[in-house]
């Protein structure tokens, strides 16, 4: 990171204020805190740290002496070495806090000149305490499975298409085999009674196709020639190679409880289906819809409702209730049934009379937090049995975990969206006699910051510059390069007249940018009115960017071949320059490769031919109509979430 920071612009201050991370800038040999974003107030309520040396700041923030020393040595070490340091899941207990929290840290040296020693550092810290807790919960789940495997309450196996790879003692006892025989190799097909092979093959086909096999009965052959009847079900652990986790219940002398076992396995399968459905979505609404749907089917309830909120309850989704009741709950959460509010407070399932029936609710709890509650209505008064209550609690736990993950995803997407907005112009410059339109599709919705950017700005009277670029990579590093590229273009275009010179200057700036590579493609054009012929005179240059297109007023479509190399790669880039005339009614189209590279997973690219067809279909239309025609064609080809951002800028000389 180069250059001494200056006073923060309002926009940069707004971006820093929105980032849910701690950012500190420390300068000088004593590492005095010069800049600290608002997150610091959560760590030092009622106390200011700006202006304090690092040692005094750490003494005020951290409770443990040894931890303070370690962090001070870390900051001084980066200042001395000039090397960036990253720490993952670093534990720390802040002053006044009762619990340890975990942080991902990046400490970056600051220097005024690349050849000079650092004179400060930037500390970027993200609170990952909840992520660490989530991983710990996953480890606990794995431990529970291991306990089930070792408890030998039921038979548990792991198999492929032909062989028994692992089994617990309960299963080996069922089939009359020893662990030594298992180690030597056992083919489960050879252990299976001939009349059960067909059912096994159907189960394997279902596992391959859907990931689960419904419970079915089969017989195994014991070593002594006897047979044992079992009820077995399975779930696919991995598709390639195929690995199946199966549970087996011995049915010998237990036929009287066959229905109970089948019901238990069906509920296990139902929970597996619920896990798959809620894991496939990061939308709280979709998660709530799936959870209520499965609960209604499994417990034969007439209606279901899920409310969300740690402090104030809000209706997320409801099924089966009268529309006017749902609207009332949505508009006035205080009118929600008391059972939902009591359950959300952390009690056991709460029942309440509801139109002659009953309503049962359970809290959506995770760790020591309650995220909301799930309620089910029954037409007749109903007391849930132990099995139903256990299922409802398991469903609530899965729903809580999925909603917690969705909230984290929403927060990440929000940060990415705010950061992306800060990298783009608020509007395009008004150019007399020229229509301008832009369509920009960001990937911030999936929690990423893309590298596409665009701009149209005046450099002097009757002269404007338009640029469309694509920075290599995604995330924070791409955002930094995007900001560098756009602001460098704006600055240097006021000094240099020709687009090739502008791009050559940007190439040098990218090559001087920090220790990490900074590459991008940019299409740049200088536009000026053509007083003699009308319209506009355009001089275009390209740094490795897709060629611009011109859609003429008569419907002809031209590709402007302007050769150039990607910026940031070579010290002396190849940068050609092409002049063209934009007559009244002609449109200049610049775009990023996110347009032509858009594709359905595993399918064809949108490609240049489809783009040409979309443009020809919009011939004669306004700049906005042309841009929207291309975007509509891309969405028709690839209606899902885009893996890359895309930008389309259309400049059309006003018709005579």
XYZ file of C-alpha atoms in Angstrom:
656
model
C 0.000 0.000 0.000
C 1.673 3.230 -1.199
C 1.251 6.842 -0.320
C 0.512 8.655 2.929
C -3.262 8.776 3.563
C -4.905 12.174 3.266
C -8.162 13.396 4.733
C -10.878 10.892 3.949
C -13.457 11.848 1.321
C -17.116 11.671 2.375
C -17.669 8.699 0.095
C -14.637 6.800 1.386
C -15.683 7.648 4.949
C -19.189 6.333 4.185
C -17.746 3.098 2.793
C -15.496 2.634 5.839
C -18.444 3.321 8.136
C -20.478 0.539 6.480
C -17.773 -2.133 6.512
C -18.402 -4.568 9.417
C -14.711 -4.851 10.108
C -12.175 -2.973 12.227
C -9.828 -0.759 10.169
C -6.965 1.141 11.830
C -4.191 3.232 10.275
C -1.127 3.599 12.541
C 1.823 5.884 11.711
C 5.281 6.676 12.920
C 7.793 4.787 15.045
C 5.296 4.681 17.943
C 2.522 3.542 15.595
C 0.093 6.276 16.573
C -3.532 5.587 15.563
C -4.402 8.120 12.838
C -7.596 6.631 11.395
C -10.125 4.253 12.983
C -13.533 3.374 11.544
C -16.668 3.241 13.762
C -16.241 -0.447 14.574
C -13.724 0.637 17.211
C -16.557 1.927 19.391
C -17.772 -1.636 19.944
C -14.364 -2.529 21.295
C -13.776 0.627 23.350
C -17.198 1.990 24.337
C -16.895 5.431 25.842
C -13.178 5.636 25.087
C -11.330 7.111 22.093
C -8.211 5.481 20.664
C -7.418 7.863 17.785
C -4.213 9.687 18.629
C -2.902 6.986 20.958
C 0.348 5.095 20.368
C -0.133 1.392 19.690
C 1.123 0.322 23.126
C -1.285 2.625 24.952
C -4.149 1.746 22.591
C -3.662 -2.005 23.157
C -3.474 -1.479 26.914
C -6.835 0.251 26.793
C -8.479 -2.352 24.504
C -7.122 -5.739 25.595
C -7.356 -7.358 29.003
C -4.496 -9.874 28.829
C -0.912 -8.576 29.167
C 0.688 -11.362 27.140
C -1.817 -10.941 24.307
C -1.109 -7.178 24.247
C 2.594 -7.846 23.965
C 2.021 -10.305 21.147
C -0.049 -7.856 19.105
C 2.405 -5.020 19.730
C 5.261 -7.236 18.512
C 3.147 -8.120 15.448
C 2.568 -4.446 14.541
C 6.204 -3.496 15.146
C 7.357 -6.549 13.190
C 5.365 -5.514 10.105
C 6.704 -1.942 10.439
C 10.267 -3.248 10.658
C 10.078 -5.948 7.964
C 7.754 -4.280 5.498
C 6.024 -7.618 4.955
C 2.249 -8.147 5.105
C 1.162 -10.539 7.862
C -2.109 -12.472 8.033
C -3.488 -14.255 11.107
C -6.581 -16.455 11.009
C -8.932 -16.996 13.954
C -6.686 -15.157 16.386
C -8.241 -15.316 19.898
C -8.514 -12.204 22.044
C -10.497 -11.077 25.066
C -11.238 -7.367 25.058
C -11.373 -5.266 28.184
C -14.766 -5.620 29.826
C -15.691 -8.698 27.725
C -16.507 -11.964 29.456
C -15.860 -14.178 26.425
C -12.968 -14.704 24.049
C -13.636 -13.618 20.459
C -11.813 -14.709 17.291
C -10.513 -12.450 14.518
C -8.997 -12.772 11.042
C -6.245 -10.143 10.839
C -4.284 -8.552 7.977
C -1.508 -6.086 8.823
C -0.150 -4.217 5.771
C 2.897 -1.910 5.772
C 2.474 1.712 4.633
C 5.242 3.507 2.742
C 5.464 6.740 0.779
C 7.803 5.254 -1.796
C 8.181 1.589 -2.832
C 11.900 1.807 -2.172
C 11.540 3.469 1.212
C 11.015 1.661 4.509
C 7.478 1.611 5.890
C 6.392 4.491 8.094
C 3.171 2.931 9.305
C 0.779 -0.004 9.049
C -2.889 -0.691 8.274
C -4.728 -3.199 10.469
C -7.832 -4.859 8.993
C -9.654 -7.201 11.429
C -12.828 -9.214 10.817
C -14.761 -10.802 13.693
C -15.121 -14.527 12.839
C -16.335 -15.642 16.259
C -19.621 -16.891 14.839
C -17.855 -18.782 12.053
C -15.584 -20.472 14.580
C -18.632 -21.392 16.641
C -20.314 -22.803 13.519
C -17.299 -24.981 12.784
C -17.253 -26.182 16.361
C -20.924 -27.121 16.037
C -20.097 -29.088 12.878
C -17.355 -30.910 14.760
C -19.834 -31.692 17.495
C -22.242 -33.099 14.889
C -19.457 -35.307 13.556
C -18.765 -36.423 17.119
C -22.429 -37.335 17.550
C -22.264 -39.477 14.416
C -19.116 -41.157 15.698
C -20.905 -41.812 18.981
C -23.855 -43.342 17.124
C -21.474 -45.530 15.147
C -19.663 -46.712 18.267
C -22.769 -47.044 20.457
C -23.955 -50.071 18.451
C -27.599 -49.218 19.042
C -28.245 -49.819 15.329
C -26.167 -51.221 12.507
C -24.208 -48.555 10.640
C -22.226 -49.155 7.446
C -20.298 -47.270 4.808
C -20.266 -48.962 1.394
C -19.540 -48.389 -2.259
C -21.408 -50.086 -5.098
C -19.962 -53.521 -4.313
C -18.040 -53.607 -1.056
C -18.577 -53.088 2.638
C -15.952 -50.467 3.542
C -16.747 -49.964 7.241
C -19.295 -51.285 9.747
C -19.892 -51.015 13.464
C -20.015 -54.025 15.792
C -23.827 -54.027 15.838
C -23.993 -54.602 12.088
C -21.259 -57.253 12.106
C -23.180 -59.066 14.853
C -26.352 -58.921 12.727
C -24.727 -60.642 9.763
C -22.558 -62.993 11.855
C -19.209 -61.706 10.583
C -16.020 -60.705 12.374
C -13.978 -57.527 12.099
C -11.124 -59.626 10.707
C -13.393 -60.705 7.841
C -14.334 -57.068 7.256
C -10.663 -56.082 7.105
C -9.993 -58.896 4.634
C -12.758 -57.602 2.377
C -16.491 -58.284 2.327
C -18.736 -57.911 -0.718
C -22.179 -56.916 0.473
C -23.654 -58.351 -2.724
C -22.192 -61.779 -1.808
C -23.700 -61.438 1.682
C -27.149 -60.606 0.282
C -29.872 -63.207 -0.294
C -30.505 -63.610 -4.061
C -34.108 -62.400 -3.853
C -32.950 -59.125 -2.221
C -30.430 -58.203 -4.967
C -33.067 -56.499 -7.145
C -34.183 -54.267 -4.247
C -30.528 -53.373 -3.558
C -29.981 -52.359 -7.183
C -33.055 -50.135 -7.106
C -31.746 -48.517 -3.919
C -28.319 -47.904 -5.517
C -30.017 -46.300 -8.540
C -32.036 -44.038 -6.226
C -28.888 -43.092 -4.278
C -27.062 -42.178 -7.487
C -30.017 -40.184 -8.844
C -31.399 -38.476 -5.731
C -28.874 -39.001 -2.937
C -31.213 -41.082 -0.749
C -32.867 -44.494 -0.675
C -36.237 -45.110 0.948
C -36.293 -47.721 3.758
C -36.750 -51.266 2.486
C -36.498 -54.777 3.826
C -33.813 -57.216 2.758
C -32.125 -60.379 3.964
C -28.458 -61.056 4.604
C -26.794 -64.480 4.567
C -24.892 -65.367 7.708
C -21.770 -67.510 7.710
C -23.683 -70.428 9.252
C -26.211 -70.382 6.417
C -29.016 -68.708 8.366
C -30.677 -65.508 7.264
C -31.302 -62.251 9.046
C -34.004 -59.829 7.984
C -33.168 -56.106 8.283
C -34.810 -52.808 7.486
C -32.211 -50.606 5.788
C -32.045 -47.062 4.477
C -29.188 -45.044 3.052
C -27.927 -41.604 2.175
C -25.244 -40.727 -0.360
C -22.160 -39.256 1.289
C -20.280 -38.641 -1.987
C -21.187 -39.158 -5.629
C -17.763 -39.803 -7.120
C -16.581 -42.190 -5.894
C -19.938 -43.414 -4.631
C -20.018 -43.677 -0.839
C -23.211 -44.620 0.996
C -23.980 -44.260 4.706
C -26.625 -46.843 5.665
C -28.442 -47.694 8.882
C -29.813 -51.192 9.467
C -32.355 -52.388 12.033
C -32.664 -56.095 12.668
C -36.282 -57.225 12.199
C -35.959 -60.688 13.644
C -38.375 -60.982 16.602
C -39.171 -57.292 16.246
C -41.961 -57.314 13.680
C -44.277 -55.810 16.269
C -42.374 -52.560 16.124
C -41.887 -52.535 12.347
C -44.160 -49.547 11.804
C -42.345 -47.505 14.435
C -38.999 -48.239 12.858
C -40.274 -47.330 9.398
C -41.670 -44.079 10.762
C -38.353 -43.271 12.453
C -36.399 -43.875 9.259
C -38.919 -41.886 7.258
C -38.404 -38.970 9.608
C -34.660 -39.351 9.317
C -35.069 -39.200 5.563
C -37.368 -36.210 5.923
C -34.744 -34.406 7.989
C -32.150 -35.286 5.345
C -34.425 -33.797 2.680
C -34.925 -30.705 4.813
C -31.165 -30.367 5.267
C -30.692 -30.564 1.502
C -33.459 -28.044 0.738
C -32.453 -25.415 3.311
C -28.758 -25.831 2.510
C -29.443 -25.034 -1.148
C -30.722 -21.530 -0.371
C -29.415 -18.368 1.272
C -32.826 -16.682 1.213
C -34.647 -16.527 4.578
C -37.982 -16.596 2.749
C -37.134 -19.758 0.807
C -35.770 -21.426 3.943
C -38.951 -20.572 5.883
C -41.143 -21.870 3.038
C -39.268 -25.196 2.893
C -39.307 -25.663 6.684
C -43.057 -24.995 6.981
C -43.829 -27.250 3.997
C -41.956 -30.217 5.484
C -43.466 -29.647 8.938
C -47.022 -29.602 7.550
C -46.482 -32.815 5.604
C -44.767 -34.707 8.417
C -47.111 -33.732 11.268
C -50.344 -33.378 9.235
C -50.845 -29.807 10.444
C -53.380 -27.539 8.757
C -51.235 -24.382 8.732
C -47.765 -23.172 9.628
C -45.998 -19.895 10.336
C -42.366 -18.858 10.859
C -41.438 -15.570 12.503
C -37.942 -14.141 12.685
C -36.115 -11.570 14.808
C -33.843 -11.569 17.838
C -35.380 -8.426 19.343
C -38.576 -7.702 17.390
C -40.529 -10.473 15.701
C -41.430 -10.136 12.020
C -43.482 -12.546 9.931
C -41.217 -14.366 7.465
C -43.685 -16.816 5.882
C -47.053 -18.442 6.532
C -48.996 -21.263 4.848
C -52.628 -22.221 5.358
C -53.794 -19.221 7.378
C -56.469 -16.833 5.993
C -54.901 -14.054 3.876
C -56.412 -11.304 6.040
C -54.861 -12.871 9.155
C -51.460 -13.089 7.476
C -51.637 -9.448 6.375
C -52.552 -8.410 9.904
C -49.588 -10.289 11.350
C -47.298 -8.767 8.748
C -48.506 -5.205 9.383
C -48.886 -5.524 13.167
C -46.471 -8.124 14.614
C -47.883 -7.468 18.085
C -51.009 -9.370 16.977
C -49.056 -12.595 16.401
C -50.385 -15.494 18.522
C -49.005 -15.528 22.049
C -47.679 -19.070 21.519
C -45.217 -17.753 18.930
C -44.026 -14.982 21.245
C -43.690 -17.313 24.243
C -41.798 -19.889 22.187
C -39.476 -17.184 20.889
C -38.722 -16.193 24.477
C -37.091 -19.586 24.891
C -39.777 -21.740 26.522
C -40.755 -25.306 25.675
C -43.342 -25.815 22.872
C -46.309 -23.577 23.677
C -49.876 -24.618 22.801
C -52.825 -22.257 22.468
C -56.405 -22.619 21.283
C -56.848 -21.443 17.701
C -60.310 -21.400 16.135
C -61.306 -24.558 17.947
C -57.983 -26.266 17.264
C -54.510 -25.743 18.645
C -51.233 -24.004 17.853
C -47.895 -25.454 18.884
C -44.711 -23.380 18.643
C -41.011 -24.070 19.160
C -38.130 -21.593 19.376
C -35.563 -21.335 16.581
C -32.511 -21.401 18.821
C -28.824 -21.617 18.024
C -26.173 -21.511 20.741
C -27.452 -18.911 23.241
C -29.451 -16.934 20.657
C -33.114 -17.270 19.680
C -33.733 -16.239 16.080
C -37.524 -16.577 16.058
C -40.107 -19.351 16.312
C -41.963 -21.930 14.223
C -45.674 -22.502 14.808
C -48.012 -25.255 13.549
C -51.804 -25.118 13.700
C -54.053 -28.212 13.967
C -57.787 -28.296 13.239
C -58.445 -30.341 16.392
C -56.845 -29.973 19.826
C -53.677 -32.076 19.722
C -50.990 -33.049 22.204
C -47.748 -33.914 20.429
C -46.109 -37.183 21.433
C -42.424 -37.598 22.196
C -41.498 -38.600 18.643
C -43.384 -35.649 17.121
C -41.855 -33.245 19.637
C -38.354 -34.566 18.917
C -38.926 -34.141 15.181
C -40.195 -30.598 15.679
C -37.162 -29.684 17.800
C -34.766 -31.207 15.224
C -36.532 -29.272 12.460
C -36.297 -26.052 14.493
C -32.562 -26.582 15.029
C -31.992 -27.046 11.285
C -34.115 -23.987 10.501
C -32.187 -21.871 13.026
C -28.817 -22.926 11.605
C -29.978 -22.221 8.035
C -31.421 -18.808 8.953
C -28.250 -17.881 10.824
C -26.201 -18.779 7.756
C -28.582 -16.798 5.533
C -28.152 -13.748 7.776
C -24.378 -13.980 7.477
C -24.750 -14.256 3.704
C -27.048 -11.216 3.615
C -24.516 -9.200 5.639
C -21.715 -10.199 3.285
C -23.800 -9.315 0.220
C -24.693 -5.938 1.773
C -21.039 -5.070 2.344
C -20.126 -6.124 -1.197
C -22.996 -4.057 -2.633
C -21.994 -0.938 -0.681
C -18.355 -1.313 -1.676
C -19.340 -1.863 -5.329
C -21.537 1.257 -5.304
C -18.627 3.297 -4.008
C -16.512 2.260 -7.007
C -18.954 3.416 -9.710
C -20.092 6.898 -10.774
C -23.399 8.089 -9.383
C -24.479 9.048 -12.904
C -23.104 9.486 -16.402
C -22.122 12.978 -17.536
C -24.752 14.845 -19.564
C -23.376 15.393 -23.069
C -25.329 17.819 -25.291
C -26.568 16.018 -28.388
C -25.611 12.579 -27.085
C -27.825 9.949 -25.464
C -26.040 7.847 -22.828
C -27.278 4.647 -21.196
C -25.672 2.009 -19.028
C -26.713 -1.449 -17.821
C -24.600 -2.853 -15.015
C -25.138 -6.282 -13.446
C -23.096 -6.734 -10.275
C -22.145 -9.953 -8.490
C -22.445 -8.200 -5.123
C -25.704 -10.117 -4.608
C -23.674 -13.287 -4.034
C -21.342 -11.524 -1.614
C -18.520 -10.723 -4.060
C -17.065 -7.460 -5.333
C -16.463 -7.587 -9.070
C -13.941 -5.756 -11.195
C -16.072 -4.239 -13.996
C -16.311 -0.450 -14.108
C -17.475 2.319 -16.423
C -17.371 6.116 -16.583
C -18.333 9.046 -18.778
C -16.986 12.460 -17.796
C -16.016 15.840 -19.202
C -12.357 16.807 -19.368
C -12.847 20.256 -20.796
C -15.492 22.165 -22.728
C -16.818 20.114 -25.703
C -14.639 17.108 -24.876
C -15.584 13.956 -22.979
C -14.032 10.596 -22.175
C -15.909 7.292 -21.946
C -14.244 4.206 -20.443
C -15.320 0.641 -19.737
C -12.938 -1.718 -17.920
C -12.603 -5.139 -16.359
C -10.125 -5.750 -13.530
C -8.722 -9.267 -13.170
C -10.030 -11.081 -10.097
C -12.725 -10.424 -7.509
C -12.972 -9.299 -3.903
C -11.149 -6.611 -1.983
C -8.005 -6.641 -4.125
C -10.072 -6.223 -7.293
C -11.946 -3.341 -5.644
C -8.678 -1.565 -4.848
C -7.472 -1.905 -8.465
C -10.879 -0.810 -9.785
C -10.743 2.369 -7.733
C -7.160 3.014 -8.835
C -8.028 2.525 -12.520
C -11.164 4.690 -12.587
C -9.721 7.580 -10.614
C -6.434 7.479 -12.553
C -8.397 7.699 -15.811
C -10.337 10.702 -14.546
C -7.187 12.475 -13.386
C -4.926 11.880 -16.362
C -7.639 12.505 -19.000
C -7.649 16.160 -17.949
C -3.990 16.420 -18.961
C -3.580 14.039 -21.923
C -5.689 14.359 -25.064
C -5.375 11.003 -26.808
C -6.938 7.784 -25.489
C -3.791 5.730 -26.194
C -1.752 8.142 -24.052
C -4.342 7.924 -21.280
C -4.192 4.114 -21.275
C -0.398 4.142 -21.397
C -0.324 6.288 -18.244
C -2.797 3.928 -16.542
C -0.582 0.983 -17.504
C 2.298 2.565 -15.623
C 0.153 3.270 -12.583
C -0.987 -0.364 -12.465
C 2.595 -1.622 -12.711
C 3.598 0.597 -9.797
C 0.698 -0.617 -7.650
C 1.999 -2.415 -4.538
C 3.500 -5.875 -4.360
C 0.510 -7.726 -5.854
C -0.060 -7.867 -9.644
C -2.717 -5.461 -10.957
C -4.072 -6.255 -14.435
C -7.123 -4.978 -16.277
C -8.566 -4.439 -19.732
C -9.963 -1.025 -20.640
C -11.777 0.375 -23.655
C -11.366 4.157 -23.797
C -12.683 6.759 -26.227
C -12.372 10.543 -26.473
C -15.524 12.195 -27.835
C -15.949 15.677 -29.292
C -18.699 17.316 -31.380
C -18.137 17.327 -35.147
C -19.188 20.838 -36.164
C -18.785 20.215 -39.915
C -20.589 16.870 -40.357
C -22.795 16.828 -37.269
C -22.704 14.105 -34.671
C -19.452 13.367 -32.920
C -15.817 12.612 -33.676
C -14.579 9.611 -31.679
C -10.987 8.507 -31.064
C -10.861 5.023 -29.533
C -8.119 2.915 -27.960
C -8.167 -0.444 -26.199
C -6.000 -2.104 -23.573
C -6.858 -5.737 -24.338
C -10.614 -5.004 -24.121
C -13.406 -6.375 -26.369
C -13.671 -4.302 -29.539
C -16.325 -1.550 -29.473
C -19.290 -1.779 -31.844
C -21.073 0.902 -33.848
C -24.757 0.471 -34.693
C -25.434 2.838 -37.575
C -28.682 4.729 -38.002
C -29.418 2.671 -41.141
C -29.154 -0.621 -39.185
C -25.609 -1.553 -40.207
C -23.413 -2.968 -37.430
C -19.641 -2.428 -37.426
C -16.939 -3.861 -35.178
C -14.143 -1.339 -34.573
C -10.895 -3.292 -34.521
C -8.572 -1.435 -32.199
C -5.640 -3.601 -31.130
C -4.119 -3.356 -27.669
C -2.567 -5.435 -24.900
C -3.885 -5.926 -21.376
C -2.798 -3.151 -19.032
C -0.432 -3.788 -16.134
C 1.454 -6.590 -17.937
C 4.067 -5.044 -20.231
C 6.217 -1.998 -19.576
C 5.551 -0.718 -23.119
C 2.061 -1.919 -24.076
C 0.801 -2.069 -27.661
C -1.967 0.534 -27.884
C -3.435 1.366 -31.303
C -5.860 4.225 -31.838
C -8.776 4.394 -34.280
C -10.789 7.442 -35.327
C -14.429 7.182 -36.390
C -17.418 9.402 -36.988
C -20.637 8.970 -35.014
C -23.285 10.435 -37.293
C -26.724 11.480 -35.978
C -28.611 8.306 -35.030
C -25.419 6.187 -34.760
C -24.716 4.373 -31.476
C -21.350 3.407 -29.945
C -21.464 0.279 -27.753
C -18.770 -0.597 -25.210
C -19.092 -3.654 -22.970
C -17.191 -6.121 -20.774
C -16.651 -9.821 -21.426
C -19.203 -10.652 -18.734
C -21.783 -10.053 -21.496
C -20.422 -12.442 -24.118
C -19.140 -15.002 -21.587
C -22.504 -15.371 -19.800
C -23.540 -19.007 -19.870
C -25.710 -21.543 -18.114
C -23.536 -23.935 -16.074
C -21.881 -26.254 -18.592
C -23.721 -24.604 -21.521
C -22.827 -22.353 -24.434
C -21.538 -18.807 -24.089
C -23.915 -15.991 -24.961
C -21.231 -15.104 -27.481
C -20.676 -12.443 -30.097
C -23.299 -13.711 -32.575
C -26.175 -13.498 -30.080
C -24.995 -10.029 -29.081
C -24.946 -8.901 -32.740
C -28.463 -10.277 -33.210
C -29.708 -8.379 -30.132
C -28.149 -5.128 -31.387
C -29.565 -5.505 -34.900
C -32.992 -6.105 -33.396
C -32.695 -2.803 -31.508
C -31.517 -0.757 -34.531
C -33.058 2.707 -34.595
C -33.870 2.638 -30.897
C -32.668 4.974 -28.185
C -29.451 4.371 -26.250
C -31.463 2.952 -23.350
C -33.429 0.653 -25.686
C -30.227 -0.682 -27.254
C -28.622 -1.370 -23.846
C -31.777 -3.025 -22.509
C -32.102 -5.196 -25.631
C -28.650 -6.675 -25.039
C -29.334 -7.203 -21.320
C -32.682 -8.878 -22.051
C -31.020 -11.263 -24.514
C -28.322 -12.141 -21.953
C -30.941 -12.822 -19.268
C -32.969 -14.982 -21.645
C -29.850 -17.041 -22.384
C -28.686 -17.145 -18.754
C -31.609 -16.481 -16.386
C -29.789 -17.583 -13.225
C -27.358 -15.809 -10.919
C -24.331 -14.556 -12.835
C -20.851 -15.676 -11.857
C -19.302 -12.526 -13.354
C -20.414 -8.916 -13.419
C -21.126 -7.200 -16.727
C -21.346 -3.648 -18.028
C -22.919 -2.278 -21.215
C -22.514 1.410 -22.133
C -24.325 2.847 -25.181
C -23.682 6.364 -26.536
C -26.015 7.459 -29.361
C -25.720 10.676 -31.316
C -29.095 12.358 -31.230
C -30.969 11.983 -34.548
C -31.034 15.016 -36.796
